[in-house]
Every structure is written in structure tokens, then in C-alpha cells.
Short mmCIF file of C-alpha atoms in Angstrom, two decimals:
data_model
loop_
_atom_site.label_atom_id
_atom_site.label_comp_id
_atom_site.label_asym_id
_atom_site.label_seq_id
_atom_site.Cartn_x
_atom_site.Cartn_y
_atom_site.Cartn_z
CA UNK O 331 30.73 -21.43 8.52
CA UNK O 332 32.99 -21.85 5.17
CA UNK O 333 34.32 -18.55 3.74
CA UNK O 334 32.81 -18.56 0.34
CA UNK O 335 29.43 -20.34 1.52
CA UNK O 336 26.19 -19.54 0.03
CA UNK O 337 24.04 -20.50 3.47
CA UNK O 338 22.90 -17.20 4.57
CA UNK O 339 21.27 -16.30 1.29
CA UNK O 340 17.88 -16.38 0.80
CA UNK O 341 16.36 -18.36 -2.07
CA UNK O 342 15.59 -15.51 -4.46
CA UNK O 343 19.40 -13.96 -3.55
CA UNK O 344 20.82 -16.80 -5.39
CA UNK O 345 17.84 -16.95 -7.65
CA UNK O 346 19.15 -13.63 -8.85
CA UNK O 347 22.83 -14.85 -8.70
CA UNK O 348 22.24 -18.08 -10.93
CA UNK O 349 20.24 -15.73 -13.26
CA UNK O 350 23.29 -12.67 -13.03
CA UNK O 351 26.20 -15.62 -13.75
CA UNK O 352 24.51 -17.30 -16.33
CA UNK O 353 24.54 -13.85 -18.40
CA UNK O 354 28.38 -14.00 -17.97
CA UNK O 355 28.79 -16.99 -19.12
CA UNK O 356 26.68 -16.55 -22.14
CA UNK O 357 29.57 -13.80 -22.64
CA UNK O 358 32.10 -15.72 -22.34
CA UNK O 359 33.30 -15.44 -18.46
CA UNK O 360 34.44 -18.08 -16.54
CA UNK O 361 32.55 -20.02 -14.46
CA UNK O 362 34.29 -19.44 -11.03
CA UNK O 363 35.16 -15.91 -12.34
CA UNK O 364 31.04 -15.92 -13.39
CA UNK O 365 30.03 -17.00 -9.85
CA UNK O 366 32.40 -14.22 -8.09
CA UNK O 367 30.64 -11.73 -9.83
CA UNK O 368 27.82 -12.91 -9.84
CA UNK O 369 27.12 -12.87 -5.80
CA UNK O 370 29.47 -9.57 -6.41
CA UNK O 371 26.10 -8.05 -7.77
CA UNK O 372 24.18 -9.36 -5.54
CA UNK O 373 25.82 -8.33 -2.56
CA UNK O 374 25.65 -4.84 -3.51
CA UNK O 375 21.77 -4.39 -5.04
CA UNK O 376 20.50 -6.32 -1.51
CA UNK O 377 23.42 -5.86 1.49
CA UNK O 378 24.40 -9.43 1.40
CA UNK O 379 23.16 -12.26 2.44
CA UNK O 380 19.64 -11.59 4.04
CA UNK O 381 19.25 -14.98 6.74
CA UNK O 382 20.67 -14.13 9.41
CA UNK O 383 19.51 -14.32 12.88
CA UNK O 384 19.18 -11.18 16.09
CA UNK O 385 21.24 -8.73 15.41
CA UNK O 386 22.98 -9.17 12.42
CA UNK O 387 23.03 -6.68 9.65
CA UNK O 388 21.40 -8.56 7.12
CA UNK O 389 17.97 -7.72 9.63
CA UNK O 390 18.05 -4.56 8.94
CA UNK O 391 19.46 -5.28 5.32
CA UNK O 392 15.69 -6.69 4.66
CA UNK O 393 13.85 -3.54 6.17
CA UNK O 394 16.06 -1.24 3.41
CA UNK O 395 14.48 -1.14 0.04
CA UNK O 396 17.11 -3.44 -2.54
CA UNK O 397 19.77 -0.34 -4.73
CA UNK O 398 18.35 -1.12 -8.18
CA UNK O 399 19.33 1.93 -9.94
CA UNK O 400 23.07 0.72 -11.10
CA UNK O 401 20.54 -2.58 -12.62
CA UNK O 402 18.35 -0.06 -13.90
CA UNK O 403 20.74 2.02 -15.29
CA UNK O 404 22.27 -1.25 -16.89
CA UNK O 405 19.42 -2.69 -18.34
CA UNK O 406 18.58 1.17 -20.32
CA UNK O 407 21.91 1.36 -21.35
CA UNK O 408 21.58 -2.43 -22.63
CA UNK O 409 18.24 -2.00 -23.96
CA UNK O 410 19.67 0.83 -25.78
CA UNK O 411 22.05 -0.61 -27.32
CA UNK O 412 20.14 -3.58 -28.52
CA UNK O 413 17.41 -1.35 -30.14
CA UNK O 414 20.51 0.36 -32.52
CA UNK O 415 20.92 -2.79 -33.87
CA UNK O 416 17.62 -3.69 -34.30
CA UNK O 417 17.55 -1.07 -36.16
CA UNK O 418 20.46 -1.48 -38.40
CA UNK O 419 18.99 -4.83 -39.53
CA UNK O 420 15.18 -3.05 -40.40
CA UNK O 421 17.09 -0.35 -42.42
CA UNK O 422 18.82 -3.61 -44.11
CA UNK O 423 15.70 -5.24 -45.08
CA UNK O 424 13.63 -1.90 -46.02
CA UNK O 425 16.93 -1.49 -48.66
CA UNK O 426 16.84 -4.70 -50.02
CA UNK O 427 12.47 -4.37 -50.16
CA UNK O 428 12.74 -1.07 -51.65
CA UNK O 429 12.46 -1.97 -55.57
CA UNK O 430 9.46 -4.10 -54.63
CA UNK O 431 7.80 -2.23 -53.07
CA UNK O 432 8.19 0.56 -56.31
CA UNK O 433 6.87 -1.89 -58.03
CA UNK O 434 3.90 -2.55 -55.90
CA UNK O 435 3.14 1.48 -55.18
CA UNK O 436 0.98 3.41 -57.74
CA UNK O 437 2.79 6.71 -59.58
CA UNK O 438 1.40 9.78 -58.59
CA UNK O 439 0.58 9.07 -55.12
CA UNK O 440 1.31 11.82 -52.56
CA UNK O 441 1.85 10.31 -48.12
CA UNK O 442 -0.56 12.09 -46.55
CA UNK O 443 1.05 12.38 -43.35
CA UNK O 444 3.57 14.76 -42.04
CA UNK O 445 6.84 13.21 -41.19
CA UNK O 446 10.03 15.08 -40.74
CA UNK O 447 10.63 18.19 -39.78
CA UNK O 448 8.16 20.20 -40.52
CA UNK O 449 5.75 17.77 -38.02
CA UNK O 450 8.17 18.42 -35.46
CA UNK O 451 8.31 22.03 -35.80
CA UNK O 452 4.62 22.78 -35.78
CA UNK O 453 3.73 20.60 -32.60
CA UNK O 454 6.57 22.53 -31.21
CA UNK O 455 4.50 25.17 -31.83
CA UNK O 456 1.29 24.13 -30.56
CA UNK O 457 3.58 23.27 -27.19
CA UNK O 458 5.51 26.38 -26.77
CA UNK O 459 1.88 28.20 -27.27
CA UNK O 460 -0.10 26.56 -23.99
CA UNK O 461 3.26 26.73 -22.05
CA UNK O 462 2.37 30.47 -22.48
CA UNK O 463 -1.18 30.79 -22.19
CA UNK O 464 -0.82 28.79 -18.33
CA UNK O 465 2.09 30.98 -17.63
CA UNK O 466 -0.26 34.76 -17.73
CA UNK O 467 -2.90 32.17 -16.41
CA UNK O 468 -0.35 32.09 -13.32
CA UNK O 469 0.56 35.74 -13.24
CA UNK O 470 -3.40 36.83 -13.53
CA UNK O 471 -4.39 34.65 -10.61
CA UNK O 472 -0.91 35.65 -8.74
CA UNK O 473 -1.45 40.18 -9.90
CA UNK O 474 -5.02 38.94 -8.72
CA UNK O 475 -4.73 37.70 -5.68
CA UNK O 476 -2.60 41.01 -4.16
CA UNK O 477 -5.52 43.32 -5.53
CA UNK O 478 -3.84 45.45 -7.47
CA UNK O 479 -3.56 45.11 -12.25
CA UNK O 480 -0.59 46.27 -14.38
CA UNK O 481 -1.61 48.23 -17.01
#
């Protein structure tokens, strides 16, 4: 088989590579480099070409789950970056709409929702209170098992 042949890759692996390659090309990477990187990524995720005969490493690779950890991490990083960008644009549109909103809102009304630091503080207090009771009940149960009580 010729070097660089993609015959040993399954249809799913080829689809994965095509999607990855398209992403690289959208970023401005050259066509050949994008293809090489895409197949390198597929190799890392799946362990190489999955279509192999008897005695091939592909057989073991089919049984092993795909190593998706790095791909998931990269997706999360990109997602966070995208959310930050969306937040910036939302902030700018909020600034633009502020004068209009000020005109529409009737004067003398207060917002009823508790947001900000005060709301967070009360939530934190609730959660620590719950945690404290859970500890007490566990401690009392363990004492009951031993048969003694502390005073």
C-alpha cells in the first residue's frame, strides 16, 4: 500500500478528518497542512486506521474507547472563548439600549429580585447550614454504632 494512503481508515474516521480539516482551512491553514493535521488528530483520537485484517493493531483499537479527553477540553476552551465574545457584544448592545430603557421604565419602582453580592451571600449561608447538619447526623450515627454518647 502506498505511503499516505487512507484505505485503512473507516468511513467514520474519514468523516472526522474531513470535519477537522474544514475547521483548519477556515482558520487559514493550507490545504495539505490541514489534511495532515486532521489525520494526525484522528490518529490520536482513535489509534490509527480501524480497517485492518487479522492480527492487526486496528482490531485492538476497535475495542478500546476513543481518547476524546483532549478533544473535549479543546471544545470547552473554544466554547468559553466564544461565550466571552458573545458577552462583549451583549454588553455593547446593552449600552446602546440604555437610554431607551431609561425612558420606558416608570420612575419610583425598585427591582424585586436579589442579585449581586447579597443574593450570593444568602445562598452561601444556606449551603453551609445544610452541610453542618449533614455532618452532625453522620457523627451521631457513628456514635450510636459504637454504643457510647459524648457529653
